[in-house]
Amino acid sequence: MRKIWKRIRFIYNFRSFFPFIFEFFLSKEVNRKKKLFSIAFIIGYFLLPFDAIPDFLSLIGIVDDVVIFTFIMQQMIKMAPKELQEKYCLA
């Protein structure tokens, strides 16, 4: 149950993702390999049209997109330096 609340809180902090992403890619502390890996995830998400649940099923169809986006963001946060995580309260 604790893990579920942690994920809900993570999604609630959505507004802090965009400045984090911007600084993640501009930071010299983040390895180039990690940046390329993140870019590959993001591009793959937008280019591959496969959905576990089709989007025409209204709210339920959006759930898999939110899950995938959340997974990508969690991976980027794990790869970011501690200072960057703490700056955006994502640690």
PDB file of C-alpha atoms in Angstrom:
ATOM      1  CA  MET A   1       0.000   0.000   0.000  1.00  0.00           C
ATOM      2  CA  ARG A   2       2.888   2.335   0.765  1.00  0.00           C
ATOM      3  CA  LYS A   3       4.281   1.874  -2.745  1.00  0.00           C
ATOM      4  CA  ILE A   4       0.932   2.864  -4.288  1.00  0.00           C
ATOM      5  CA  TRP A   5       0.835   6.132  -2.307  1.00  0.00           C
ATOM      6  CA  LYS A   6       4.414   6.839  -3.316  1.00  0.00           C
ATOM      7  CA  ARG A   7       3.486   6.504  -6.997  1.00  0.00           C
ATOM      8  CA  ILE A   8       0.393   8.676  -6.594  1.00  0.00           C
ATOM      9  CA  ARG A   9       2.516  11.364  -4.951  1.00  0.00           C
ATOM     10  CA  PHE A  10       5.049  10.988  -7.783  1.00  0.00           C
ATOM     11  CA  ILE A  11       2.343  11.626 -10.401  1.00  0.00           C
ATOM     12  CA  TYR A  12       1.027  14.569  -8.368  1.00  0.00           C
ATOM     13  CA  ASN A  13       4.463  16.234  -8.642  1.00  0.00           C
ATOM     14  CA  PHE A  14       4.051  16.305 -12.431  1.00  0.00           C
ATOM     15  CA  ARG A  15       4.606  20.075 -12.598  1.00  0.00           C
ATOM     16  CA  SER A  16       8.207  19.684 -11.441  1.00  0.00           C
ATOM     17  CA  PHE A  17       9.066  17.203 -14.212  1.00  0.00           C
ATOM     18  CA  PHE A  18       9.536  19.730 -17.005  1.00  0.00           C
ATOM     19  CA  PRO A  19      12.130  21.931 -15.279  1.00  0.00           C
ATOM     20  CA  PHE A  20      13.818  18.730 -14.086  1.00  0.00           C
ATOM     21  CA  ILE A  21      13.971  17.309 -17.627  1.00  0.00           C
ATOM     22  CA  PHE A  22      15.374  20.586 -18.964  1.00  0.00           C
ATOM     23  CA  GLU A  23      18.102  20.722 -16.333  1.00  0.00           C
ATOM     24  CA  PHE A  24      18.777  16.968 -16.621  1.00  0.00           C
ATOM     25  CA  PHE A  25      19.723  17.336 -20.282  1.00  0.00           C
ATOM     26  CA  LEU A  26      21.739  20.527 -19.740  1.00  0.00           C
ATOM     27  CA  SER A  27      23.622  19.298 -16.666  1.00  0.00           C
ATOM     28  CA  LYS A  28      27.294  18.479 -17.076  1.00  0.00           C
ATOM     29  CA  GLU A  29      27.045  16.105 -14.106  1.00  0.00           C
ATOM     30  CA  VAL A  30      24.808  13.707 -16.052  1.00  0.00           C
ATOM     31  CA  ASN A  31      26.720  11.237 -18.177  1.00  0.00           C
ATOM     32  CA  ARG A  32      26.155  11.492 -21.946  1.00  0.00           C
ATOM     33  CA  LYS A  33      25.257   7.801 -22.046  1.00  0.00           C
ATOM     34  CA  LYS A  34      22.442   8.395 -19.542  1.00  0.00           C
ATOM     35  CA  LYS A  35      21.154  11.316 -21.579  1.00  0.00           C
ATOM     36  CA  LEU A  36      21.122   9.237 -24.773  1.00  0.00           C
ATOM     37  CA  PHE A  37      19.361   6.397 -22.969  1.00  0.00           C
ATOM     38  CA  SER A  38      16.684   8.824 -21.748  1.00  0.00           C
ATOM     39  CA  ILE A  39      16.249  10.325 -25.204  1.00  0.00           C
ATOM     40  CA  ALA A  40      15.829   6.835 -26.657  1.00  0.00           C
ATOM     41  CA  PHE A  41      13.099   6.088 -24.104  1.00  0.00           C
ATOM     42  CA  ILE A  42      11.250   9.326 -24.840  1.00  0.00           C
ATOM     43  CA  ILE A  43      11.494   8.998 -28.624  1.00  0.00           C
ATOM     44  CA  GLY A  44      10.488   5.349 -28.443  1.00  0.00           C
ATOM     45  CA  TYR A  45       7.444   6.267 -26.391  1.00  0.00           C
ATOM     46  CA  PHE A  46       6.260   8.772 -28.992  1.00  0.00           C
ATOM     47  CA  LEU A  47       7.209   6.802 -32.115  1.00  0.00           C
ATOM     48  CA  LEU A  48       5.872   3.380 -31.167  1.00  0.00           C
ATOM     49  CA  PRO A  49       2.101   3.508 -31.511  1.00  0.00           C
ATOM     50  CA  PHE A  50       1.474   0.386 -29.445  1.00  0.00           C
ATOM     51  CA  ASP A  51      -0.893   0.644 -26.510  1.00  0.00           C
ATOM     52  CA  ALA A  52      -1.682  -2.078 -24.008  1.00  0.00           C
ATOM     53  CA  ILE A  53      -5.109  -0.485 -23.652  1.00  0.00           C
ATOM     54  CA  PRO A  54      -6.430   1.418 -26.717  1.00  0.00           C
ATOM     55  CA  ASP A  55      -6.939   5.144 -26.160  1.00  0.00           C
ATOM     56  CA  PHE A  56     -10.476   5.087 -27.539  1.00  0.00           C
ATOM     57  CA  LEU A  57     -11.557   3.391 -24.297  1.00  0.00           C
ATOM     58  CA  SER A  58     -11.710   6.815 -22.672  1.00  0.00           C
ATOM     59  CA  LEU A  59     -10.105   7.165 -19.244  1.00  0.00           C
ATOM     60  CA  ILE A  60      -8.988   3.540 -19.063  1.00  0.00           C
ATOM     61  CA  GLY A  61      -7.042   3.935 -22.318  1.00  0.00           C
ATOM     62  CA  ILE A  62      -4.976   6.759 -20.869  1.00  0.00           C
ATOM     63  CA  VAL A  63      -3.829   4.675 -17.897  1.00  0.00           C
ATOM     64  CA  ASP A  64      -1.144   2.774 -19.835  1.00  0.00           C
ATOM     65  CA  ASP A  65       0.234   6.051 -21.206  1.00  0.00           C
ATOM     66  CA  VAL A  66       0.495   7.475 -17.680  1.00  0.00           C
ATOM     67  CA  VAL A  67       2.192   4.287 -16.473  1.00  0.00           C
ATOM     68  CA  ILE A  68       4.771   4.383 -19.270  1.00  0.00           C
ATOM     69  CA  PHE A  69       5.462   8.099 -18.770  1.00  0.00           C
ATOM     70  CA  THR A  70       5.827   7.522 -15.032  1.00  0.00           C
ATOM     71  CA  PHE A  71       8.267   4.673 -15.670  1.00  0.00           C
ATOM     72  CA  ILE A  72      10.394   6.834 -17.988  1.00  0.00           C
ATOM     73  CA  MET A  73      10.472   9.683 -15.467  1.00  0.00           C
ATOM     74  CA  GLN A  74      11.401   7.330 -12.609  1.00  0.00           C
ATOM     75  CA  GLN A  75      14.310   5.972 -14.635  1.00  0.00           C
ATOM     76  CA  MET A  76      15.542   9.478 -15.450  1.00  0.00           C
ATOM     77  CA  ILE A  77      15.298  10.481 -11.790  1.00  0.00           C
ATOM     78  CA  LYS A  78      17.296   7.414 -10.755  1.00  0.00           C
ATOM     79  CA  MET A  79      20.021   8.365 -13.260  1.00  0.00           C
ATOM     80  CA  ALA A  80      20.161  12.011 -12.137  1.00  0.00           C
ATOM     81  CA  PRO A  81      22.694  13.197  -9.567  1.00  0.00           C
ATOM     82  CA  LYS A  82      21.458  13.553  -5.972  1.00  0.00           C
ATOM     83  CA  GLU A  83      21.744  17.352  -6.099  1.00  0.00           C
ATOM     84  CA  LEU A  84      19.352  17.519  -9.036  1.00  0.00           C
ATOM     85  CA  GLN A  85      16.927  15.122  -7.360  1.00  0.00           C
ATOM     86  CA  GLU A  86      16.927  17.156  -4.167  1.00  0.00           C
ATOM     87  CA  LYS A  87      16.555  20.461  -6.006  1.00  0.00           C
ATOM     88  CA  TYR A  88      13.241  19.304  -7.463  1.00  0.00           C
ATOM     89  CA  CYS A  89      12.211  17.295  -4.368  1.00  0.00           C
ATOM     90  CA  LEU A  90      12.168  14.060  -6.347  1.00  0.00           C
ATOM     91  CA  ALA A  91      14.479  12.019  -4.149  1.00  0.00           C
TER      92      ALA A  91
END
